[in-house]
Amino acid sequence: MNILVTGANGQLGNEMRIVSKNSEDKYIFTDVVDASEESIAMLKKLAGEDICADTTHLDITNLDAIRDMVKRNDIKIIVNCAAYTNVDAAESNQELAELLNAKAPENLAIAMKEVNGLLIHISTDYVFGGDPYNTPCKEDQKGAPTGVYGLTKLHGEQNIQRVGCNHVIIRTAWLYSEFGKNFVKTMLNLTATKPQLKVVFDQVGTPTYAYDLVQTIMVILEDYKNSLTANLSPLTYAKSGIYHFSNEGVCSWYDFTKMIQEYSGQTACDVQPCHSDEFPSPVKRPAYSVLDKTNIKETFGVTVPYWTDSLRQCITNLIG
Ligand SMILES: NC(=O)c1ccc[n+]([C@@H]2O[C@H](COP(=O)([O-])OP(=O)(O)OC[C@H]3O[C@@H](n4cnc5c(N)ncnc54)[C@H](OP(=O)(O)O)[C@@H]3O)[C@@H](O)[C@H]2O)c1
């Protein structure tokens, strides 16, 4: 099976490179720019010198380019790791955020619909926005996004559903990895260089190690391939839909930071809890953003690591 990965040089895309390394399937890793030297060095450190760090250029806002790529390479599955992910900057870049987060997934869905393939797409807890809730959030939770990023990601989900290709949309939250920019890497840097730090304790959620999310994506890919060999024709993937995935457990950003300190040994920095209003931001963040993963666990039989176990692994990879 030929599988296209978009946004391959981001956090999630790089973990796709690592986890798929020994797969029998043929993966084509695409992005708009080449991988950075920092990412290539980390890929080699984690997965060996023979890891694929090549990037085929593909801009997913260009439907003709996607169609051409799919046709030339006989692509039957797309894993979309590309997005406009800067939540604050999206407020002043609505057009670009809509193009990348809503129109581009629609393009990918159209391309997969045309070849009766599968689109795996990643979405976010920000689609729920500001409506208060205090129990783990199920897929059909009602809510409206409070900012441009969440709204455009919601439009992306809706566009994929409207096009109607086989699809698995995975909403995740608090994503981090050894690659790119993320909270873990920022806090590793700050706790190493600052004597004191305040971190909000009134927003809780669950971190997601991108490597763990990719493990689940691989389970879904296998399930889809098995459904093809079961010869269900014309193929409609019965498990198409929206699912939630994060690691297990719940914590605040403050707790998250304290564990980053503990696992890195950078405990000299005095980390104190504070309220969100001490860090004004253009977008209101959800105060409680825990995703209920029952559906993805029951449907695909995946097991989900506890958040501190995964955090420890990532920090070992980063500083070990
Ligand atoms: N980060 C989080 O905390 C978080 C939380 C919940 C959900 N998610 C979702 O998880 C998914 C993966 O996030 P991530 O953090 O891995 O993202 P990321 O690190 O920002 O990577 C996204 C990649 O897409 C590339 N890209 C930008 N425009 C493109 C285009 N037109 N065509 C093809 N590729 C393009 C980016 O390139 P440039 O860097 O050059 O722009 C980047 O390499 C996204 O759907 C995101 O919305 C993320």
Coordinates of C-alpha atoms and ligand atoms in Angstrom, one line a residue:
M1 CA 0.0 0.0 0.0
N2 CA 1.3 3.5 -0.9
I3 CA 0.8 6.0 1.9
L4 CA 1.2 9.8 1.7
V5 CA 2.2 11.8 4.8
T6 CA 1.6 15.5 4.6
G7 CA 3.3 18.0 6.9
A8 CA 6.0 15.4 7.4
N9 CA 8.5 17.9 8.9
G10 CA 6.2 18.9 11.8
Q11 CA 6.0 17.3 15.2
L12 CA 3.6 14.5 14.2
G13 CA 5.0 14.0 10.7
N14 CA 8.5 13.3 12.0
E15 CA 7.1 10.7 14.4
M16 CA 5.4 9.1 11.4
R17 CA 8.8 8.8 9.8
I18 CA 10.2 7.0 12.8
V19 CA 7.3 4.6 13.5
S20 CA 6.8 3.7 9.9
K21 CA 10.5 3.0 9.3
N22 CA 10.3 -0.8 9.1
S23 CA 6.8 -0.9 7.5
E24 CA 6.1 -3.0 4.5
D25 CA 4.1 -0.2 3.1
K26 CA 5.6 2.5 0.9
Y27 CA 5.6 5.9 2.6
I28 CA 6.0 9.2 0.8
F29 CA 6.8 12.1 3.1
T30 CA 5.7 15.5 1.9
D31 CA 5.9 19.1 3.1
V32 CA 6.3 22.6 1.8
V33 CA 9.9 22.9 2.8
D34 CA 12.8 20.4 3.5
A35 CA 13.4 19.1 7.0
S36 CA 15.6 21.3 9.2
E37 CA 19.1 20.1 10.2
E38 CA 18.0 19.9 13.8
S39 CA 15.1 17.6 12.8
I40 CA 17.4 15.4 10.7
A41 CA 19.9 15.1 13.5
M42 CA 17.1 14.1 15.9
L43 CA 15.6 11.6 13.4
K44 CA 19.0 9.9 13.1
K45 CA 19.6 9.9 16.8
L46 CA 16.3 8.2 17.5
A47 CA 15.9 6.0 14.5
G48 CA 19.4 5.5 13.0
E49 CA 21.3 6.8 10.0
D50 CA 19.1 5.1 7.5
I51 CA 15.9 6.9 8.6
C52 CA 14.1 8.6 5.7
A53 CA 14.6 12.4 6.1
D54 CA 13.8 13.1 2.5
T55 CA 10.9 15.5 1.7
T56 CA 8.9 15.5 -1.5
H57 CA 7.4 18.9 -1.9
L58 CA 3.7 19.1 -1.8
D59 CA 1.5 22.1 -0.9
I60 CA -1.8 20.7 0.2
T61 CA -3.6 24.0 -0.7
N62 CA -3.1 22.9 -4.3
L63 CA -5.8 20.3 -5.3
D64 CA -4.2 19.7 -8.7
A65 CA -0.8 19.0 -7.1
I66 CA -2.4 16.5 -4.7
R67 CA -4.3 14.8 -7.5
D68 CA -1.2 14.5 -9.5
M69 CA 0.8 13.1 -6.5
V70 CA -2.0 10.6 -5.7
K71 CA -2.2 9.4 -9.3
R72 CA 1.5 9.2 -10.0
N73 CA 2.2 7.2 -6.8
D74 CA -1.0 5.2 -6.7
I75 CA -1.8 6.6 -3.2
K76 CA -4.6 4.9 -1.3
I77 CA -4.1 6.5 2.1
I78 CA -3.3 10.0 3.2
V79 CA -2.2 10.8 6.8
N80 CA -2.6 14.6 7.1
C81 CA -0.1 16.0 9.6
A82 CA -0.1 19.5 8.1
A83 CA -1.9 22.4 9.6
Y84 CA -1.7 26.1 10.6
T85 CA -1.0 25.4 14.3
N86 CA -0.1 28.8 15.8
V87 CA -3.2 29.5 17.9
D88 CA -2.5 33.1 18.7
A89 CA -1.2 34.1 15.3
A90 CA -4.3 32.6 13.6
E91 CA -6.3 35.5 15.1
S92 CA -4.6 37.9 12.7
N93 CA -4.2 35.4 9.8
Q94 CA -7.7 34.1 9.4
E95 CA -7.5 33.7 5.7
L96 CA -4.3 31.6 5.8
A97 CA -5.6 29.5 8.7
E98 CA -8.8 28.8 6.9
L99 CA -6.9 27.8 3.7
L100 CA -4.6 25.4 5.6
N101 CA -7.0 24.1 8.2
A102 CA -10.3 23.9 6.3
K103 CA -9.7 24.1 2.5
A104 CA -6.6 21.9 2.4
P105 CA -8.3 19.0 4.3
E106 CA -11.2 19.3 1.8
N107 CA -8.7 19.0 -1.0
L108 CA -7.2 15.8 0.5
A109 CA -10.7 14.4 1.1
I110 CA -11.6 15.1 -2.6
A111 CA -8.5 13.3 -3.8
M112 CA -9.2 10.3 -1.6
K113 CA -12.9 10.2 -2.6
E114 CA -11.8 10.0 -6.2
V115 CA -9.7 6.9 -5.6
N116 CA -11.9 5.4 -2.9
G117 CA -9.1 5.8 -0.4
L118 CA -8.8 6.8 3.3
L119 CA -7.9 10.1 4.8
I120 CA -6.6 10.2 8.4
H121 CA -6.8 13.8 9.6
I122 CA -5.8 15.4 12.9
S123 CA -8.0 17.9 14.7
T124 CA -8.1 19.5 18.1
D125 CA -9.9 20.1 21.4
Y126 CA -10.1 23.8 20.4
V127 CA -13.2 22.9 18.3
F128 CA -15.1 22.9 21.6
G129 CA -13.9 26.3 22.7
G130 CA -15.3 28.2 25.6
D131 CA -18.5 26.5 26.6
P132 CA -17.8 25.2 30.2
Y133 CA -17.7 21.5 30.8
N134 CA -16.1 19.5 33.6
T135 CA -16.2 15.9 32.6
P136 CA -14.1 14.2 29.9
C137 CA -15.3 15.4 26.5
K138 CA -17.0 12.9 24.1
E139 CA -16.9 13.2 20.4
D140 CA -20.5 14.6 20.2
Q141 CA -20.0 17.2 22.9
K142 CA -21.7 20.5 22.0
G143 CA -19.5 23.6 21.9
A144 CA -18.4 26.5 19.8
P145 CA -14.8 27.5 19.1
T146 CA -13.6 30.7 20.8
G147 CA -10.9 31.5 18.3
V148 CA -9.9 31.4 14.6
Y149 CA -7.7 28.3 15.0
G150 CA -10.5 26.2 16.5
L151 CA -13.1 27.5 14.1
T152 CA -10.9 26.8 11.0
K153 CA -10.1 23.3 12.4
L154 CA -13.9 22.7 12.9
H155 CA -14.5 23.8 9.3
G156 CA -11.8 21.2 8.2
E157 CA -13.7 18.4 10.0
Q158 CA -17.0 19.6 8.4
N159 CA -15.5 19.8 4.9
I160 CA -14.1 16.2 5.1
Q161 CA -17.5 14.9 6.3
R162 CA -19.3 16.8 3.6
V163 CA -17.0 15.4 0.8
G164 CA -17.7 12.0 2.3
C165 CA -14.5 10.0 1.6
N166 CA -13.5 7.2 4.0
H167 CA -12.0 9.2 6.9
V168 CA -10.8 9.0 10.5
I169 CA -10.6 12.3 12.2
I170 CA -8.6 12.3 15.4
R171 CA -9.0 15.2 17.8
T172 CA -6.0 15.6 20.1
A173 CA -4.6 18.1 22.5
W174 CA -1.4 19.4 24.2
L175 CA 0.8 17.7 21.5
Y176 CA 4.5 17.5 22.1
S177 CA 7.4 15.6 20.7
E178 CA 11.2 15.7 20.2
F179 CA 10.6 17.8 17.1
G180 CA 9.6 21.4 16.3
K181 CA 8.3 23.8 18.9
N182 CA 6.2 22.6 21.9
F183 CA 5.6 23.1 25.6
V184 CA 8.0 20.5 26.7
K185 CA 10.9 21.9 24.8
T186 CA 10.1 25.4 25.8
M187 CA 9.9 24.5 29.5
L188 CA 13.2 22.5 29.3
N189 CA 14.8 25.7 28.0
L190 CA 13.1 28.0 30.6
T191 CA 13.8 25.8 33.6
A192 CA 17.4 25.6 32.6
T193 CA 17.9 29.3 32.2
K194 CA 15.5 31.1 34.6
P195 CA 15.7 31.2 38.4
Q196 CA 11.9 31.6 38.7
L197 CA 8.8 30.8 36.6
K198 CA 5.1 31.1 36.9
V199 CA 2.9 28.5 35.1
V200 CA -1.0 28.4 35.0
F201 CA -2.7 25.9 37.2
D202 CA -6.3 26.8 36.3
Q203 CA -6.3 25.1 32.8
V204 CA -6.3 21.3 32.9
G205 CA -6.1 18.7 30.2
T206 CA -3.9 15.8 29.1
P207 CA -0.6 16.0 27.2
T208 CA -0.2 13.9 24.1
Y209 CA 3.1 12.5 23.1
A210 CA 3.1 12.5 19.3
Y211 CA 4.9 9.2 19.1
D212 CA 1.9 7.6 21.0
L213 CA -0.6 9.2 18.6
V214 CA 1.3 7.8 15.7
Q215 CA 1.2 4.3 17.3
T216 CA -2.5 4.6 17.3
I217 CA -2.6 5.9 13.7
M218 CA -0.6 2.8 12.7
V219 CA -3.2 0.5 14.3
I220 CA -5.9 2.3 12.4
L221 CA -4.0 1.9 9.1
E222 CA -3.7 -1.9 9.8
D223 CA -7.4 -2.1 10.6
Y224 CA -8.3 -0.3 7.3
K225 CA -6.0 -2.5 5.3
N226 CA -7.5 -5.6 6.9
S227 CA -11.0 -4.4 5.9
L228 CA -9.8 -4.1 2.3
T229 CA -8.5 -7.7 2.2
A230 CA -11.8 -8.8 3.8
N231 CA -13.1 -7.8 0.3
L232 CA -15.9 -5.5 1.4
S233 CA -16.7 -4.1 -2.0
P234 CA -17.5 -1.3 -2.9
L235 CA -15.5 -0.3 0.1
T236 CA -17.1 1.9 2.7
Y237 CA -14.9 1.9 5.8
A238 CA -17.4 1.2 8.6
K239 CA -15.2 2.9 11.2
S240 CA -15.1 6.3 9.4
G241 CA -15.8 9.0 11.9
I242 CA -14.4 11.3 14.6
Y243 CA -12.3 10.0 17.5
H244 CA -10.5 11.5 20.5
F245 CA -6.9 10.7 21.5
S246 CA -4.5 12.0 24.2
N247 CA -2.4 10.2 26.7
E248 CA -4.1 8.9 29.9
G249 CA -4.5 11.1 33.0
V250 CA -5.2 14.7 33.8
C251 CA -2.9 17.6 34.8
S252 CA -2.6 21.4 34.7
W253 CA 0.2 23.2 32.8
Y254 CA 1.8 23.7 36.2
D255 CA 1.8 20.0 37.0
F256 CA 3.1 19.3 33.5
T257 CA 6.0 21.7 34.1
K258 CA 6.8 20.2 37.5
M259 CA 7.1 16.7 35.9
I260 CA 9.3 18.2 33.1
Q261 CA 11.6 19.5 35.9
E262 CA 11.6 16.2 37.7
Y263 CA 12.5 14.1 34.7
S264 CA 15.1 16.5 33.4
G265 CA 16.7 17.1 36.8
Q266 CA 16.4 20.9 36.2
T267 CA 14.9 21.6 39.7
A268 CA 16.9 24.7 40.5
C269 CA 14.2 26.9 38.9
D270 CA 11.5 27.9 41.3
V271 CA 8.2 27.0 39.5
Q272 CA 5.1 28.6 41.0
P273 CA 1.4 28.2 40.0
C274 CA -0.5 31.2 38.7
H275 CA -3.9 32.1 37.2
S276 CA -4.5 32.4 33.4
D277 CA -5.3 36.1 33.7
E278 CA -1.6 36.7 34.5
F279 CA -0.8 35.7 30.9
P280 CA -3.3 37.6 28.7
S281 CA -3.7 36.0 25.3
P282 CA -5.8 36.8 22.2
V283 CA -7.6 33.4 22.5
K284 CA -9.5 32.1 25.4
R285 CA -8.1 28.7 26.2
P286 CA -10.4 25.9 27.5
A287 CA -10.2 25.7 31.3
Y288 CA -11.0 22.0 31.2
S289 CA -9.9 20.1 28.2
V290 CA -9.8 16.4 28.9
L291 CA -10.8 14.2 26.0
D292 CA -12.8 11.0 26.5
K293 CA -10.9 8.2 24.6
T294 CA -13.4 5.4 25.2
N295 CA -14.5 5.3 21.5
I296 CA -11.0 5.0 20.0
K297 CA -9.9 2.4 22.5
E298 CA -13.0 0.3 22.0
T299 CA -13.2 0.6 18.3
F300 CA -9.5 -0.1 17.5
G301 CA -8.4 -1.9 20.6
V302 CA -5.6 0.6 21.3
T303 CA -3.9 0.9 24.6
V304 CA -2.9 4.4 25.7
P305 CA 0.2 5.2 27.9
Y306 CA -0.1 7.3 31.0
W307 CA 1.1 10.8 30.4
T308 CA 4.0 10.8 32.8
D309 CA 5.4 7.6 31.3
S310 CA 5.4 9.1 27.9
L311 CA 6.8 12.4 29.1
R312 CA 9.7 10.6 30.7
Q313 CA 10.5 8.8 27.5
C314 CA 10.4 12.0 25.4
I315 CA 12.7 13.8 27.9
T316 CA 15.1 10.9 27.9
N317 CA 15.2 11.1 24.1
L318 CA 15.7 14.9 24.1
I319 CA 18.5 15.1 26.7
G320 CA 19.8 11.6 26.9
Ligands
LIG1 N1 0.5 21.3 18.5 C1 -0.5 21.0 19.3 O1 -0.5 21.2 20.5 C2 -1.8 20.4 18.7 C3 -2.9 20.1 19.6 C4 -4.0 19.6 19.0 C5 -4.1 19.2 17.7 N2 -3.0 19.5 16.9 C6 -3.1 19.1 15.5 O2 -2.2 18.1 15.2 C7 -1.7 18.1 13.9 C8 -0.2 18.1 13.9 O3 0.3 19.2 14.6 P1 1.9 19.5 14.7 O4 2.1 20.2 16.0 O5 2.6 18.3 14.4 O6 2.1 20.6 13.6 P2 3.4 21.3 13.1 O7 4.6 20.8 13.9 O8 3.1 22.8 13.1 O9 3.6 20.8 11.6 C9 2.8 21.1 10.6 C10 3.6 21.0 9.3 O10 2.8 21.3 8.2 C11 3.6 22.1 7.3 N3 2.7 22.9 6.4 C12 2.4 24.2 6.5 N4 1.7 24.6 5.4 C13 1.6 23.5 4.5 C14 1.1 23.3 3.3 N5 0.5 24.3 2.6 N6 1.2 22.1 2.7 C15 1.9 21.1 3.3 N7 2.4 21.2 4.6 C16 2.3 22.4 5.2 C17 4.4 22.9 8.2 O11 5.4 23.6 7.6 P3 5.9 25.0 8.1 O12 6.4 24.7 9.5 O13 7.0 25.4 7.2 O14 4.8 25.9 8.2 C18 4.8 21.9 9.2 O15 6.0 21.2 8.8 C19 -2.3 19.4 13.3 O16 -3.5 19.1 12.6 C20 -2.7 20.2 14.5 O17 -3.8 21.1 14.3 C21 -1.8 20.0 17.4

